[in-house]
Short mmCIF file of N, CA and C in Angstrom, two decimals:
data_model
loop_
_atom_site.label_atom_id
_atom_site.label_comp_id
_atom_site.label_asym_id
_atom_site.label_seq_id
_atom_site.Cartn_x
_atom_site.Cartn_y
_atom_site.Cartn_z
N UNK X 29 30.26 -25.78 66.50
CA UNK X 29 29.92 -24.37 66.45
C UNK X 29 29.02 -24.00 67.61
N UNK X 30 28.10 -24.70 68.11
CA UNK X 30 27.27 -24.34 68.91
C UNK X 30 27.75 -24.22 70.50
N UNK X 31 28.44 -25.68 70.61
CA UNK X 31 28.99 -25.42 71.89
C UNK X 31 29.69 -24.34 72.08
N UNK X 32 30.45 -23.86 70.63
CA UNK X 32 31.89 -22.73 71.06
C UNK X 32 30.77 -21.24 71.16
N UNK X 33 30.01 -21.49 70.45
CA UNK X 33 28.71 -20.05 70.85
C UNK X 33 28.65 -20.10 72.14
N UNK X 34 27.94 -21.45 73.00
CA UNK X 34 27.42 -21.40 74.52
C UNK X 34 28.66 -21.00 75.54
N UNK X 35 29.67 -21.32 74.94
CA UNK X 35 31.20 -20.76 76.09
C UNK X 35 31.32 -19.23 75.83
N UNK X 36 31.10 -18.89 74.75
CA UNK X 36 31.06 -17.22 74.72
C UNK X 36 29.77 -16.13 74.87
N UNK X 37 28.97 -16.94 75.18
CA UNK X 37 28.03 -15.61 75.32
C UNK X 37 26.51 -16.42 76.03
N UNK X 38 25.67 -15.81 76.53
CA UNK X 38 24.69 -16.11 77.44
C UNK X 38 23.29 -16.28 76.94
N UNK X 39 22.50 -16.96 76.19
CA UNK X 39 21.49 -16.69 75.52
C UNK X 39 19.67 -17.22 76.04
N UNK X 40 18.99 -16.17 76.23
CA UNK X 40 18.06 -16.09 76.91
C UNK X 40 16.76 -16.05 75.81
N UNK X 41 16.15 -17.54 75.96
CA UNK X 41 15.44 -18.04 75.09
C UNK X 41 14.05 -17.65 75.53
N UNK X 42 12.80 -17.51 74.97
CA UNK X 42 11.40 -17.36 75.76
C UNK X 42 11.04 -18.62 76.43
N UNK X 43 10.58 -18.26 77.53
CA UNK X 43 10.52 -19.82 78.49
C UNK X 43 9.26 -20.40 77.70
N UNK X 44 7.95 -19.91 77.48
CA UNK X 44 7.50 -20.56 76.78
C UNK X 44 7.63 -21.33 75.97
N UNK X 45 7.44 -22.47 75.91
CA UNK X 45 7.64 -23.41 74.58
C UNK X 45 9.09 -24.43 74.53
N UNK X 46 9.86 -23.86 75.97
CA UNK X 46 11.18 -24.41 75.88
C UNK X 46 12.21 -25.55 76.64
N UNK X 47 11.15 -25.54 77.57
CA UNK X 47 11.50 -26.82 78.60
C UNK X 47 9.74 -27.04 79.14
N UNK X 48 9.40 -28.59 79.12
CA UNK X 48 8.85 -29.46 79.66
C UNK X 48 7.16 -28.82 79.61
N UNK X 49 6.99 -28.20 78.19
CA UNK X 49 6.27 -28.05 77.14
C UNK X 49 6.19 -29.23 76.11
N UNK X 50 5.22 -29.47 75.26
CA UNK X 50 5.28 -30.14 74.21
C UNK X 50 6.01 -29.37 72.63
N UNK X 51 6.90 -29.95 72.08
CA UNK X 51 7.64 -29.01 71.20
C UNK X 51 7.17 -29.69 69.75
N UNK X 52 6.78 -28.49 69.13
CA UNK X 52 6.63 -28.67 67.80
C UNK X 52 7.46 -28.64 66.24
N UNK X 53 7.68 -29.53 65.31
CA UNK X 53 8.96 -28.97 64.41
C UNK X 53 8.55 -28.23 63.44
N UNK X 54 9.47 -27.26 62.60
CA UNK X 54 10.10 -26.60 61.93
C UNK X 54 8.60 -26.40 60.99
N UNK X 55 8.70 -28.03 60.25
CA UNK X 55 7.37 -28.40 59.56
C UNK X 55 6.17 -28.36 59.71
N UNK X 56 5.44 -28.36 61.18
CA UNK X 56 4.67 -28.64 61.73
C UNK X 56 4.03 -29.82 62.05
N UNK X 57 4.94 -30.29 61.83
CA UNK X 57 4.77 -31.93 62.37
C UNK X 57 4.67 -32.26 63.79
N UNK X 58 4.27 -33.51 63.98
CA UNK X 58 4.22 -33.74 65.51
C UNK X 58 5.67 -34.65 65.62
N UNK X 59 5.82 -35.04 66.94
CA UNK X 59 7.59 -35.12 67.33
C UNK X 59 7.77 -36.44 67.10
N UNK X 60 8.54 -36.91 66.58
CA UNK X 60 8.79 -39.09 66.63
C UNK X 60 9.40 -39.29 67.94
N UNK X 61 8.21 -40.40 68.83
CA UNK X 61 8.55 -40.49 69.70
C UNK X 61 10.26 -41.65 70.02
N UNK X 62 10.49 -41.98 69.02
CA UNK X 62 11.25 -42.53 68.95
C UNK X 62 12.93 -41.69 69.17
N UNK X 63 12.72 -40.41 68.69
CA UNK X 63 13.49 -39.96 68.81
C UNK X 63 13.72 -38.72 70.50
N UNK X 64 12.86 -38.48 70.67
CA UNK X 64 12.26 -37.94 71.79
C UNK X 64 12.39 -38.69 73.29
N UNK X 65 12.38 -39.77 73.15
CA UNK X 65 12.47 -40.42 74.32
C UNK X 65 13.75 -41.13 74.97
N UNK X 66 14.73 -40.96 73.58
CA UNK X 66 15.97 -41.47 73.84
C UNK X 66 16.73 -40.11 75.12
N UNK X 67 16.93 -40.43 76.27
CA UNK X 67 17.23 -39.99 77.17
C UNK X 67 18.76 -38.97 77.05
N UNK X 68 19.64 -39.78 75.97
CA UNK X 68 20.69 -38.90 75.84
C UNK X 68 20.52 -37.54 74.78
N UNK X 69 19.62 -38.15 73.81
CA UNK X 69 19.26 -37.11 73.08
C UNK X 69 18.50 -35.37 73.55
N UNK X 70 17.27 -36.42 74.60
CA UNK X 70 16.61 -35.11 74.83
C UNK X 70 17.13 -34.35 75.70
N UNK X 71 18.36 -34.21 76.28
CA UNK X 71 19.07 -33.45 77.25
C UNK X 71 19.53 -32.44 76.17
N UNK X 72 20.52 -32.69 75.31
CA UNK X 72 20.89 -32.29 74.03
C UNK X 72 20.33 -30.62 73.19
N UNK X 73 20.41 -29.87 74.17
CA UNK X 73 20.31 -28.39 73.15
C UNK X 73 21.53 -27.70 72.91
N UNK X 74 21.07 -27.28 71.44
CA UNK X 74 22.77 -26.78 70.60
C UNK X 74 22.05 -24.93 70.55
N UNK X 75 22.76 -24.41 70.65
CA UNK X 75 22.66 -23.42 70.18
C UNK X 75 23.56 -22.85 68.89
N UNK X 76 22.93 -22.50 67.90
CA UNK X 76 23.65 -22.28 66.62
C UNK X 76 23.09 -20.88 66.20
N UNK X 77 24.40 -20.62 65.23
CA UNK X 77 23.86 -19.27 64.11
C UNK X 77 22.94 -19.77 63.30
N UNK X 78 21.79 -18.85 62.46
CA UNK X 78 21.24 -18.93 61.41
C UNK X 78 22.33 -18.64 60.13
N UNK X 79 22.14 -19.58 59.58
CA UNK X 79 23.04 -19.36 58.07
C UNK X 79 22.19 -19.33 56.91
N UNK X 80 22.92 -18.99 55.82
CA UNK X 80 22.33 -18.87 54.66
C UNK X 80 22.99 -20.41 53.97
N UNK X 81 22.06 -20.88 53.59
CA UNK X 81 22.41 -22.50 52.94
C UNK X 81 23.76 -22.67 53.65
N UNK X 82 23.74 -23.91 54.98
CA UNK X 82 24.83 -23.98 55.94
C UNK X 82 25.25 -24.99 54.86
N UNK X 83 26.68 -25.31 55.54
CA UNK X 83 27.02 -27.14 54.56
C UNK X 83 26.31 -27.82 55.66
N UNK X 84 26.94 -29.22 55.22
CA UNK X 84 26.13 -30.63 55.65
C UNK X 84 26.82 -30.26 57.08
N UNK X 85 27.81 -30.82 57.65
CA UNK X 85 27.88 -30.43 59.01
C UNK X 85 27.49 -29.72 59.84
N UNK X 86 26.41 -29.05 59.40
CA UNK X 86 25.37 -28.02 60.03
C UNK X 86 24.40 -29.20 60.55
N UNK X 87 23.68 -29.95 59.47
CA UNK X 87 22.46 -30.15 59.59
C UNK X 87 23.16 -32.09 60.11
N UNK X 88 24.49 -32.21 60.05
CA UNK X 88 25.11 -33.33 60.83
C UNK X 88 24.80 -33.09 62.51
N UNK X 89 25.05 -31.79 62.86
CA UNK X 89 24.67 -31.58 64.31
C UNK X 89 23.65 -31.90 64.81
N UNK X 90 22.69 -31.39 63.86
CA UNK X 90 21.22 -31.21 64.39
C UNK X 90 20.55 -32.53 64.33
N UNK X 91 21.73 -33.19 63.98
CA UNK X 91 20.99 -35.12 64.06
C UNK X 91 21.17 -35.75 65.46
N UNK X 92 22.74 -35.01 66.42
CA UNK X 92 22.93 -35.19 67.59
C UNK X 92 22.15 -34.78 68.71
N UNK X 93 21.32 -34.20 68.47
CA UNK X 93 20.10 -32.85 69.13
C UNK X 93 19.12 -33.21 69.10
N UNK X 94 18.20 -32.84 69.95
CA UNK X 94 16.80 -33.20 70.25
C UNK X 94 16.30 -31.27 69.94
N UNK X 95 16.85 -30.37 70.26
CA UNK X 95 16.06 -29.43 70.19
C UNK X 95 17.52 -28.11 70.00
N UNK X 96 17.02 -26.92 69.21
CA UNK X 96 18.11 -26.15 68.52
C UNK X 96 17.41 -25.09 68.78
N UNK X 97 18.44 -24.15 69.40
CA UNK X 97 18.44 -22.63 70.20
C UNK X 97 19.21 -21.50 68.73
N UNK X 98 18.52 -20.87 67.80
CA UNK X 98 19.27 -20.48 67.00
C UNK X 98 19.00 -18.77 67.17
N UNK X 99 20.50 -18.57 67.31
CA UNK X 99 21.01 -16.67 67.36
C UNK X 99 20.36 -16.01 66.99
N UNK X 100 19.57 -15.04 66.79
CA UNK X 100 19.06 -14.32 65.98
C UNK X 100 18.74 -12.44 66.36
N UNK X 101 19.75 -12.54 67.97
CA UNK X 101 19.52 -11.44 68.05
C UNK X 101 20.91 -10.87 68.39
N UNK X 102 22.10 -11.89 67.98
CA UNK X 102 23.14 -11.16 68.40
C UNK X 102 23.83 -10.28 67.08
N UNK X 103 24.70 -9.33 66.96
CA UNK X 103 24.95 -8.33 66.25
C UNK X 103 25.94 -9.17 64.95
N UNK X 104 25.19 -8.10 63.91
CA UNK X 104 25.52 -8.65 62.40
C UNK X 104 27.13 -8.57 62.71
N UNK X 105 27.95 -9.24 62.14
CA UNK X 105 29.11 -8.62 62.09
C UNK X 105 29.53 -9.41 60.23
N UNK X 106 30.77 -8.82 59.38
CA UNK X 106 30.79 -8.77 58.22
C UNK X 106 32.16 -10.39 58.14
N UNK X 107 31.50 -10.53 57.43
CA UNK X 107 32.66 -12.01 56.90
C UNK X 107 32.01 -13.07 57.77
N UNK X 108 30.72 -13.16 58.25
CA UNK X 108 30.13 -14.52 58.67
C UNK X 108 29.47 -15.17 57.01
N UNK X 109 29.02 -16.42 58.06
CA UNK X 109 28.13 -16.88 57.06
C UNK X 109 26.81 -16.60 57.10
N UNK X 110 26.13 -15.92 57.56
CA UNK X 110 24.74 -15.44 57.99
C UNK X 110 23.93 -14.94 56.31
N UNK X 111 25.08 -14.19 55.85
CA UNK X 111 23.89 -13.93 54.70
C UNK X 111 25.32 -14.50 52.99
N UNK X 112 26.26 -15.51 53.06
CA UNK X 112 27.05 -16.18 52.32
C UNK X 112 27.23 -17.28 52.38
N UNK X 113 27.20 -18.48 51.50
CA UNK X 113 27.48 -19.51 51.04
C UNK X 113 28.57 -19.94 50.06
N UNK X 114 28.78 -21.10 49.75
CA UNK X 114 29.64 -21.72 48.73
C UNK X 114 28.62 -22.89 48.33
N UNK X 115 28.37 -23.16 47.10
CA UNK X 115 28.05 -24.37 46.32
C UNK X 115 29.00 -25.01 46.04
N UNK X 116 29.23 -25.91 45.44
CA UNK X 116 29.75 -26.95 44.87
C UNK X 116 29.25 -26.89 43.42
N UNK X 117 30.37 -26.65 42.39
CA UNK X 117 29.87 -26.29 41.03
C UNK X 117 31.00 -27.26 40.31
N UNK X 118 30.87 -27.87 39.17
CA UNK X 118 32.29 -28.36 38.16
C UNK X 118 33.21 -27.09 37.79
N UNK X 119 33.36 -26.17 38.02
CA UNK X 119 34.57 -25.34 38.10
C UNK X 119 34.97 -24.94 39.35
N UNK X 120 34.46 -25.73 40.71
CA UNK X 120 34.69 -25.30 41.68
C UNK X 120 33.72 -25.03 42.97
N UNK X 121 34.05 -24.34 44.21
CA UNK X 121 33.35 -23.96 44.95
C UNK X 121 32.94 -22.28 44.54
N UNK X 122 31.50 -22.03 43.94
CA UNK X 122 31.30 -20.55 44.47
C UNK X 122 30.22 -20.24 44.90
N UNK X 123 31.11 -18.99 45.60
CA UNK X 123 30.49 -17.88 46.62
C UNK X 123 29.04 -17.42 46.14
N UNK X 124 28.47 -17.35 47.03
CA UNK X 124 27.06 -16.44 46.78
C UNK X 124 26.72 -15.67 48.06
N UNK X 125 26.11 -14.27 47.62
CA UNK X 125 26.35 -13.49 48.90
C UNK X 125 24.59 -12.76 48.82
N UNK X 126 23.83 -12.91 49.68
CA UNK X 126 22.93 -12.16 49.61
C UNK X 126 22.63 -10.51 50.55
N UNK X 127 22.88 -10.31 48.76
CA UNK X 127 22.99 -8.03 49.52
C UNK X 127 22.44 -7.57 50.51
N UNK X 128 22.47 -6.84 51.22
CA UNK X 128 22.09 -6.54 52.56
C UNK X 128 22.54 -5.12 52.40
N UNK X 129 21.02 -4.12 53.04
CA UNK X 129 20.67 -2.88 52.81
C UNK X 129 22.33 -1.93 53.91
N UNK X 130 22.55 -1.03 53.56
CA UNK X 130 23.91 -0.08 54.44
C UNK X 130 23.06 -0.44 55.86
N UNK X 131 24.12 -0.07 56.61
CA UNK X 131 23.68 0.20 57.92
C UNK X 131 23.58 -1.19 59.06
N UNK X 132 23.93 -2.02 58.48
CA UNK X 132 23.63 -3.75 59.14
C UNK X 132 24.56 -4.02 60.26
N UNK X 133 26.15 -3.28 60.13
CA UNK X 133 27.05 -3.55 61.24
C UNK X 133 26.30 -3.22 62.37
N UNK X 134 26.62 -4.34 63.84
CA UNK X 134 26.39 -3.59 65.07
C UNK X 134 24.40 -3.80 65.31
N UNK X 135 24.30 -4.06 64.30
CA UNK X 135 22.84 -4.58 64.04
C UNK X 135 22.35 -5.76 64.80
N UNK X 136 21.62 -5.99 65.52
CA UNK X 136 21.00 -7.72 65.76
C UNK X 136 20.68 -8.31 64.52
N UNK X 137 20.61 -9.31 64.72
CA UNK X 137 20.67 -10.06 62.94
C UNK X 137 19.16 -9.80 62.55
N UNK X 138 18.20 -10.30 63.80
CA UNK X 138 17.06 -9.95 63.14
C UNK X 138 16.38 -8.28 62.53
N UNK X 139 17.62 -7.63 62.86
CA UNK X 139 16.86 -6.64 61.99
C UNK X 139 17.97 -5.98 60.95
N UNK X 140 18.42 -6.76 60.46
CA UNK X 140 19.07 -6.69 59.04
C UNK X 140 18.24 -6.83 58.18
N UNK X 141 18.30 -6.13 56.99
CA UNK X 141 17.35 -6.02 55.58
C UNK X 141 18.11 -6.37 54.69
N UNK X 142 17.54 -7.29 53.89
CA UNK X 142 17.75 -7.76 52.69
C UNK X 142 17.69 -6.41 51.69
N UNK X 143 18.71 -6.07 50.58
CA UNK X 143 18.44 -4.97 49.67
C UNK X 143 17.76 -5.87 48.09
N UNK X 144 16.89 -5.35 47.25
CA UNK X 144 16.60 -5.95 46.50
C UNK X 144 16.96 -5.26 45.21
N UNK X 145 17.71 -4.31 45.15
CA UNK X 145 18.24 -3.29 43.79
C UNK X 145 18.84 -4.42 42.77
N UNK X 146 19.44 -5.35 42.96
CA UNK X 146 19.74 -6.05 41.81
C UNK X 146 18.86 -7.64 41.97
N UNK X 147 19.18 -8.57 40.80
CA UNK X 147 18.21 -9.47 40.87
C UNK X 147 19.08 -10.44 41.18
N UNK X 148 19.55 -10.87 42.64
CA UNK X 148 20.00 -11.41 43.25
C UNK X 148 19.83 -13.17 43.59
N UNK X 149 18.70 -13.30 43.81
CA UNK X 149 17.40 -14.26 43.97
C UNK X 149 17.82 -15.48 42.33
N UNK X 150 17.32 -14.55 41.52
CA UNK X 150 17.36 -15.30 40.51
C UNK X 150 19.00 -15.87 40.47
N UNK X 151 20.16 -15.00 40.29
CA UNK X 151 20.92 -15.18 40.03
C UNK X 151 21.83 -16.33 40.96
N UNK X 152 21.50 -16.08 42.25
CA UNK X 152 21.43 -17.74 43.28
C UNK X 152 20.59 -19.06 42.62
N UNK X 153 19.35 -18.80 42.66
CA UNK X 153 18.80 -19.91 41.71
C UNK X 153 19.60 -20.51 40.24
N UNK X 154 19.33 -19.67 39.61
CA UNK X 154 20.20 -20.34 38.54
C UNK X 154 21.76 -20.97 38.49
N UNK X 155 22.42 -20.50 39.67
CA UNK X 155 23.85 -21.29 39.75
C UNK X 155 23.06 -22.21 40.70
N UNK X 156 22.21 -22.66 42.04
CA UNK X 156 22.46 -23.36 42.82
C UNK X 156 21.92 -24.95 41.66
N UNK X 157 21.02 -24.33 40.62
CA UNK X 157 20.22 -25.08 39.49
C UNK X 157 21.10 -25.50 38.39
N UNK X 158 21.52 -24.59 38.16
CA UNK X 158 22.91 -25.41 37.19
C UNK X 158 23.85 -26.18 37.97
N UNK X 159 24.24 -25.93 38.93
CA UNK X 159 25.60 -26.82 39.81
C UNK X 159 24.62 -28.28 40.43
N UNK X 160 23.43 -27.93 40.70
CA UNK X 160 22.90 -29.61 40.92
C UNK X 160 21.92 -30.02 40.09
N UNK X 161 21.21 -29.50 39.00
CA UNK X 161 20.02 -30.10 38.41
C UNK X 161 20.67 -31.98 37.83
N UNK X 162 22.10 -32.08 37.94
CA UNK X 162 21.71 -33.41 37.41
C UNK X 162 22.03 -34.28 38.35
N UNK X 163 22.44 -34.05 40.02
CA UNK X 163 22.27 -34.61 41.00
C UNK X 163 21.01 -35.75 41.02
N UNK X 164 21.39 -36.97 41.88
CA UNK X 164 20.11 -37.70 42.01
C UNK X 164 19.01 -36.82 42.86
N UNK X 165 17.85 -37.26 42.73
CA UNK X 165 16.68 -36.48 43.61
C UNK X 165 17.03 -35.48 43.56
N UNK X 166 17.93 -34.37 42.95
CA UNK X 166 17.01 -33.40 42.66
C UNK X 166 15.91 -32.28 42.13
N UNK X 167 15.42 -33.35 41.27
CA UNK X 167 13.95 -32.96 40.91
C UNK X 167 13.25 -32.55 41.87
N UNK X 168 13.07 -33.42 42.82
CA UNK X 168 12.43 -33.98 43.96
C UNK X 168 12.81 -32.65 45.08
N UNK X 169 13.30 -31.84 44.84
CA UNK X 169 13.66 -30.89 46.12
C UNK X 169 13.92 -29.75 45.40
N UNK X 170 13.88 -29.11 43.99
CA UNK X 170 13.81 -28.46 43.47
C UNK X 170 13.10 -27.29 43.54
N UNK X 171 11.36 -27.68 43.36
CA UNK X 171 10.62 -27.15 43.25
C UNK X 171 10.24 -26.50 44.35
N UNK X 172 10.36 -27.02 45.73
CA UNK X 172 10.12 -25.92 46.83
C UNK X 172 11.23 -24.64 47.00
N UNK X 173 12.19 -24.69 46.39
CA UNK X 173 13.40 -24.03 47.04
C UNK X 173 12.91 -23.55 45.68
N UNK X 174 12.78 -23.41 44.47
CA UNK X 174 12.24 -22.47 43.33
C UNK X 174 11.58 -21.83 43.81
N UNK X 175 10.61 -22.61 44.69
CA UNK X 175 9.32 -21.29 44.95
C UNK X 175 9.90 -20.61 46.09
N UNK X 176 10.50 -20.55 46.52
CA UNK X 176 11.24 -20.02 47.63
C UNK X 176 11.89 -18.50 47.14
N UNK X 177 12.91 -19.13 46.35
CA UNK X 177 13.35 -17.77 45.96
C UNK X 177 13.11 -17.28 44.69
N UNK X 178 11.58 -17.41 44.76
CA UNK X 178 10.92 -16.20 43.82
C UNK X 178 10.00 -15.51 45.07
N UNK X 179 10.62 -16.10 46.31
CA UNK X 179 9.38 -14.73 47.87
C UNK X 179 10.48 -13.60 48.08
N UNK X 180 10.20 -12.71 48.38
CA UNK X 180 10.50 -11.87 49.04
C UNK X 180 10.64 -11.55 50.28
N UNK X 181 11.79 -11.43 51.13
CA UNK X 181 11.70 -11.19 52.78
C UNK X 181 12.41 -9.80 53.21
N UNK X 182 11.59 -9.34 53.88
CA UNK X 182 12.42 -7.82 54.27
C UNK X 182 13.59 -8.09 54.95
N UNK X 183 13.69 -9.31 56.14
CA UNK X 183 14.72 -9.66 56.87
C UNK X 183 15.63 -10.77 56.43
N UNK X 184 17.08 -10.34 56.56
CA UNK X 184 17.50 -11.73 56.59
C UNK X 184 17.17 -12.90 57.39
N UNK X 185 16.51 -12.75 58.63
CA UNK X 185 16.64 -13.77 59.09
C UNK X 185 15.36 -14.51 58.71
N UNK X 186 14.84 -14.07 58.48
CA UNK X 186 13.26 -14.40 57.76
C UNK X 186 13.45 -14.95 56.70
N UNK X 187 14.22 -14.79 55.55
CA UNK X 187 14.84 -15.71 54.86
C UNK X 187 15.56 -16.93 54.99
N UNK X 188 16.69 -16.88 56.09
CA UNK X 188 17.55 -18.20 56.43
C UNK X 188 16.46 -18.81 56.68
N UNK X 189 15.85 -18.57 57.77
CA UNK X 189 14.62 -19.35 58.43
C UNK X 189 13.81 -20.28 57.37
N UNK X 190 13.18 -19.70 56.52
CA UNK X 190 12.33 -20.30 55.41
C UNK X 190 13.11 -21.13 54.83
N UNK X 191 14.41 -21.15 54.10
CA UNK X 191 15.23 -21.99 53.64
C UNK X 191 15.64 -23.07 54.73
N UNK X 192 16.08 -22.91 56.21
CA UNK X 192 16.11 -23.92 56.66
C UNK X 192 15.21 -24.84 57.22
N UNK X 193 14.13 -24.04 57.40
CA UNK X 193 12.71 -25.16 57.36
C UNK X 193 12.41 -26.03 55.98
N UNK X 194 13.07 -25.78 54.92
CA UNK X 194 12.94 -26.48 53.25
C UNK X 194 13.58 -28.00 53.54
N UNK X 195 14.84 -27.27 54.41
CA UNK X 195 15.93 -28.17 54.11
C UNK X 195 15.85 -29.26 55.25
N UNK X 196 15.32 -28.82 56.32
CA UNK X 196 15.00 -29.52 57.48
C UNK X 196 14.17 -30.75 57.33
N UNK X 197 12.90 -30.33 55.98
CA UNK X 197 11.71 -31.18 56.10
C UNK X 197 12.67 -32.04 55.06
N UNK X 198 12.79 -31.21 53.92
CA UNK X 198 13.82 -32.58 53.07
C UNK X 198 14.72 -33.50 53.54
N UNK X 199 15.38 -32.97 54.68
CA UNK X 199 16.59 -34.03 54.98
C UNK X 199 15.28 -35.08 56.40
N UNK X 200 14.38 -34.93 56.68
CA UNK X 200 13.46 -35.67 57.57
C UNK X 200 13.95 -35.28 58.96
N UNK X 201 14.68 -34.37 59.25
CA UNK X 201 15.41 -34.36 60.15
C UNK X 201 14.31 -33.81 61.45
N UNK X 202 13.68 -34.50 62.66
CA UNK X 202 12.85 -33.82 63.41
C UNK X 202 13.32 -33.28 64.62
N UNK X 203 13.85 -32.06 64.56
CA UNK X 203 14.81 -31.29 65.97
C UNK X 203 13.84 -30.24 65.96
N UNK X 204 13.26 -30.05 67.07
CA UNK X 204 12.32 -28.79 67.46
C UNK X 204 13.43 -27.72 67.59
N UNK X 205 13.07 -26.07 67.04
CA UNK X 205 14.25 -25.24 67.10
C UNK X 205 13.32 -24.06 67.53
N UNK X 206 13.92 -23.42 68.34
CA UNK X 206 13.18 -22.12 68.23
C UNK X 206 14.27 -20.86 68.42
N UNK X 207 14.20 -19.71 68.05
CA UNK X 207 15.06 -18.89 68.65
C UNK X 207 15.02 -17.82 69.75
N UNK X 208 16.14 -17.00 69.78
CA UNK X 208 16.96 -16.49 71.23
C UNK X 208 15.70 -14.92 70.67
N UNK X 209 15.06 -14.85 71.85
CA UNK X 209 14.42 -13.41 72.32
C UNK X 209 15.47 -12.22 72.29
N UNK X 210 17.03 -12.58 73.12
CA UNK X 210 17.77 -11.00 73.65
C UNK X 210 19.13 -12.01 73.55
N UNK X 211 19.92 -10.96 73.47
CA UNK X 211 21.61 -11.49 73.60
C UNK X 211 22.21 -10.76 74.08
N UNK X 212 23.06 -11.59 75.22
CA UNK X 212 24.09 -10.83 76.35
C UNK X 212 25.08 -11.46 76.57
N UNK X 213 26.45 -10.96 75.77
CA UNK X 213 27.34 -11.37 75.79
C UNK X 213 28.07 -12.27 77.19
N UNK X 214 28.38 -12.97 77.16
CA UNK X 214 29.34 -14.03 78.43
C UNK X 214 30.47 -13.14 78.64
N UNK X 215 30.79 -12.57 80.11
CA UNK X 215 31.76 -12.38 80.39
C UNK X 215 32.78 -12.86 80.43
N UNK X 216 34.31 -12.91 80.46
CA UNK X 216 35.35 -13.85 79.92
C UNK X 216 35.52 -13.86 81.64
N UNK X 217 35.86 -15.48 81.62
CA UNK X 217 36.42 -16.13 83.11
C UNK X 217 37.69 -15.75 83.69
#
C-alpha cells in the first residue's frame, strides 16, 4: 500500500524531526538500537494511510520499516478504510463504520469530524469484546482500548492515531512515524 501511495502522489513531510534528527516512537520510548542500525532497515520509509483498526498486514509492513510517513492531509474520499473496519466474529467478518459529520467529501482527512448523535463507540466496543474476549491475551490488551473508546475525538484522524499508538505499543513494534504537513498530488508520467 505504501509504495503504490509514493508512485501516485508527492508527500511533503515537516523537515523537522525527519531525516538525521534523533526519532522518537509512537509510545514515547527511546529507539532499539538494534533495530536502528541495521543499514537496510533505516533507509526504509513507507508512507501509508491512517486506518481505523488496519488488519495485520498493516502492522506486517511496519516491521519492514524503520520509520512511517502517514497521509493525513490528503482528501477524504468514501469507501476507504480510513474511518471502516471488519473484525473477525463466529458468524463471520463484520463491518464497523465510524459516523462522520456531512460535509467530509473533498475534505483533507485531518479535518474530518467524527459525528457523535448515536452511541457508536460503545457499540464497536461491545462487538470488537464479544468477537475476542476469549482470545489468548486478551485480557491483557483489553483494558487500554476500553479506555480508549470511552474518549472522545473531534477528528478522525485523532482517533486512528490514538488507536494506532495502542496497537503499536502492544504489538512492541518500534517504527518512528510521523505525518504529512500538505498533499500534492503526483503528476501521471
Amino acid at each position: 500500500v505504501g509504495a503504490e501511495l509514493a508512485h501516485r502522489r508527492r508527500c511533503e513531510v515537516p523537515r523537522a524531526g525527519f531525516r538525521g534528527c534523533q526519532r522518537r516512537f509512537a509510545a514515547g520510548e527511546a529507539a532499539d538500537p538494534a533495530r536502528t542500525e541495521n543499514p537496510e532497515q533505516s533507509a526504509a520509509v513507507a508512507l501509508m494511510d491512517v486506518l481505523y483498526l488496519p488488519p495485520i498486514q498493516y502492522f506486517a509492513h511496519w516491521a519492514d520499516v524503520s520509520s512511517v510517513v502517514l497521509e493525513q492531509c490528503a482528501p477524504y474520499t468514501k469507501g476507504s478504510w480510513r474511518n471502516r473496519c471488519a473484525i473477525a466474529t463466529a458468524g463471520g467478518p463484520l463491518g464497523l463504520s465510524v459516523p462522520l459529520l456531512s460535509g467530509k467529501y473533498l475534505q483533507p482527512l485531518h479535518e474530518v469530524k467524527i459525528a457523535y448523535h448515536e452511541p457508536w463507540q460503545r457499540t464497536h466496543w461491545r462487538s470488537i469484546h464479544d468477537a475476542y474476549r476469549k482470545s489468548p491475551f486478551f485480557d491483557f490488551y483489553a483494558d487500554p482500548l476500553e479506555a480508549w473508546y470511552q474518549q472522545k475525538t473531534e477528528y478522525l484522524t485523532e482517533w486512528n492515531l490514538g488507536l494506532l499508538r495502542i496497537i503499536l505499543k502492544a504489538l512492541r513494534l518500534p517504527v518512528a512515524f510521523e505525518t504529512t504537513a500538505t498533499f500534492s498530488p503526483v503528476a501521471p508520467e
